[in-house]
Amino acid sequence: MSIRTLTVLVTLLVGTCAFAHAQTKPMSIEVFPFELEDKSAGAGIIPPDEHDRRYLSELAQVAKDMLSQSGRFTVVDAPATDEQAVAPHGLRNCGGCES
């Protein structure tokens, strides 16, 4: 096999892979607000303050941005009813609202 033939085959293979990757439709993904559960000995003594809530909110936005910029995902907003169902008891204990 000559170098020219090998070069053509490699070029076709790389071009085909790039074309196939470009044709895949990004998956839809929903990012819920982040939660932290403090299991330390001081938990409950110092309640979460506005800084904690702001940092978690910023972290969720960074995660959404990174997922969107990857090109593999389309971030969809959670319907208000989903967020209201989660709010009183957290995402871990929402009775299946995460599905």
mmCIF file of C-alpha atoms in Angstrom:
data_model
loop_
_atom_site.group_PDB
_atom_site.id
_atom_site.type_symbol
_atom_site.label_atom_id
_atom_site.label_comp_id
_atom_site.label_asym_id
_atom_site.label_seq_id
_atom_site.Cartn_x
_atom_site.Cartn_y
_atom_site.Cartn_z
ATOM 1 C CA MET A 1 0.000 0.000 0.000
ATOM 2 C CA SER A 2 1.471 3.320 -1.022
ATOM 3 C CA ILE A 3 1.741 6.383 1.172
ATOM 4 C CA ARG A 4 -0.694 8.200 -1.084
ATOM 5 C CA THR A 5 -3.371 5.505 -0.689
ATOM 6 C CA LEU A 6 -2.847 5.404 3.063
ATOM 7 C CA THR A 7 -3.136 9.197 3.276
ATOM 8 C CA VAL A 8 -6.402 9.157 1.329
ATOM 9 C CA LEU A 9 -7.833 6.392 3.540
ATOM 10 C CA VAL A 10 -6.882 8.184 6.757
ATOM 11 C CA THR A 11 -8.343 11.460 5.449
ATOM 12 C CA LEU A 12 -11.614 9.747 4.545
ATOM 13 C CA LEU A 13 -11.784 8.021 7.919
ATOM 14 C CA VAL A 14 -11.159 11.228 9.871
ATOM 15 C CA GLY A 15 -13.637 13.141 7.712
ATOM 16 C CA THR A 16 -16.299 10.466 8.166
ATOM 17 C CA CYS A 17 -15.844 10.431 11.955
ATOM 18 C CA ALA A 18 -16.027 14.221 12.149
ATOM 19 C CA PHE A 19 -19.147 14.255 9.959
ATOM 20 C CA ALA A 20 -20.831 11.548 12.061
ATOM 21 C CA HIS A 21 -19.999 13.427 15.262
ATOM 22 C CA ALA A 22 -21.385 16.674 13.836
ATOM 23 C CA GLN A 23 -24.648 14.941 12.909
ATOM 24 C CA THR A 24 -25.472 13.720 16.423
ATOM 25 C CA LYS A 25 -28.225 15.716 18.063
ATOM 26 C CA PRO A 26 -27.409 17.031 21.542
ATOM 27 C CA MET A 27 -29.288 15.320 24.361
ATOM 28 C CA SER A 28 -31.660 17.382 26.481
ATOM 29 C CA ILE A 29 -30.678 17.615 30.126
ATOM 30 C CA GLU A 30 -32.220 19.369 33.104
ATOM 31 C CA VAL A 31 -30.035 20.738 35.892
ATOM 32 C CA PHE A 32 -31.759 21.024 39.246
ATOM 33 C CA PRO A 33 -30.484 23.477 41.862
ATOM 34 C CA PHE A 34 -27.611 22.023 43.870
ATOM 35 C CA GLU A 35 -28.132 20.945 47.482
ATOM 36 C CA LEU A 36 -25.645 20.213 50.224
ATOM 37 C CA GLU A 37 -26.436 18.294 53.354
ATOM 38 C CA ASP A 38 -24.154 19.118 56.255
ATOM 39 C CA LYS A 39 -23.384 15.946 58.234
ATOM 40 C CA SER A 40 -20.667 17.515 60.356
ATOM 41 C CA ALA A 41 -20.829 17.812 64.131
ATOM 42 C CA GLY A 42 -21.746 21.484 63.806
ATOM 43 C CA ALA A 43 -24.644 20.885 61.448
ATOM 44 C CA GLY A 44 -27.707 22.807 62.474
ATOM 45 C CA ILE A 45 -25.788 25.160 64.734
ATOM 46 C CA ILE A 46 -24.896 27.494 61.890
ATOM 47 C CA PRO A 47 -27.721 27.512 59.353
ATOM 48 C CA PRO A 48 -27.035 28.074 55.646
ATOM 49 C CA ASP A 49 -26.794 31.786 54.945
ATOM 50 C CA GLU A 50 -27.245 33.917 51.842
ATOM 51 C CA HIS A 51 -23.621 33.320 50.781
ATOM 52 C CA ASP A 52 -24.148 29.550 50.782
ATOM 53 C CA ARG A 53 -27.322 29.852 48.720
ATOM 54 C CA ARG A 54 -25.655 32.241 46.273
ATOM 55 C CA TYR A 55 -22.619 29.961 45.821
ATOM 56 C CA LEU A 56 -24.834 26.952 45.126
ATOM 57 C CA SER A 57 -26.865 28.972 42.634
ATOM 58 C CA GLU A 58 -23.696 30.143 40.874
ATOM 59 C CA LEU A 59 -22.409 26.574 40.799
ATOM 60 C CA ALA A 60 -25.595 25.367 39.121
ATOM 61 C CA GLN A 61 -25.221 28.092 36.483
ATOM 62 C CA VAL A 62 -21.583 27.131 35.853
ATOM 63 C CA ALA A 63 -22.634 23.490 35.417
ATOM 64 C CA LYS A 64 -25.357 24.528 32.944
ATOM 65 C CA ASP A 65 -22.886 26.653 30.990
ATOM 66 C CA MET A 66 -20.305 23.862 30.827
ATOM 67 C CA LEU A 67 -22.873 21.317 29.669
ATOM 68 C CA SER A 68 -24.167 23.693 26.981
ATOM 69 C CA GLN A 69 -20.688 24.637 25.782
ATOM 70 C CA SER A 70 -19.686 20.993 25.419
ATOM 71 C CA GLY A 71 -22.052 20.726 22.459
ATOM 72 C CA ARG A 72 -23.284 17.354 23.682
ATOM 73 C CA PHE A 73 -26.226 18.664 25.703
ATOM 74 C CA THR A 74 -29.073 21.129 25.428
ATOM 75 C CA VAL A 75 -29.940 22.415 28.883
ATOM 76 C CA VAL A 76 -33.683 22.724 29.411
ATOM 77 C CA ASP A 77 -35.249 24.709 32.220
ATOM 78 C CA ALA A 78 -37.105 22.849 34.936
ATOM 79 C CA PRO A 79 -40.812 23.644 34.978
ATOM 80 C CA ALA A 80 -41.806 25.713 38.002
ATOM 81 C CA THR A 81 -44.018 22.858 39.227
ATOM 82 C CA ASP A 82 -40.983 20.539 39.451
ATOM 83 C CA GLU A 83 -39.023 23.076 41.473
ATOM 84 C CA GLN A 84 -41.999 23.693 43.758
ATOM 85 C CA ALA A 85 -42.371 19.941 44.361
ATOM 86 C CA VAL A 86 -38.703 19.660 45.329
ATOM 87 C CA ALA A 87 -38.418 22.792 47.487
ATOM 88 C CA PRO A 88 -40.035 21.639 50.769
ATOM 89 C CA HIS A 89 -38.071 18.408 51.210
ATOM 90 C CA GLY A 90 -35.122 18.390 48.818
ATOM 91 C CA LEU A 91 -34.432 16.500 45.628
ATOM 92 C CA ARG A 92 -33.482 13.251 47.397
ATOM 93 C CA ASN A 93 -36.876 12.968 49.097
ATOM 94 C CA CYS A 94 -39.286 14.353 46.510
ATOM 95 C CA GLY A 95 -41.205 11.148 45.791
ATOM 96 C CA GLY A 96 -39.986 10.552 42.240
ATOM 97 C CA CYS A 97 -40.034 14.133 40.938
ATOM 98 C CA GLU A 98 -36.519 13.658 39.548
ATOM 99 C CA SER A 99 -37.698 11.205 36.901
#
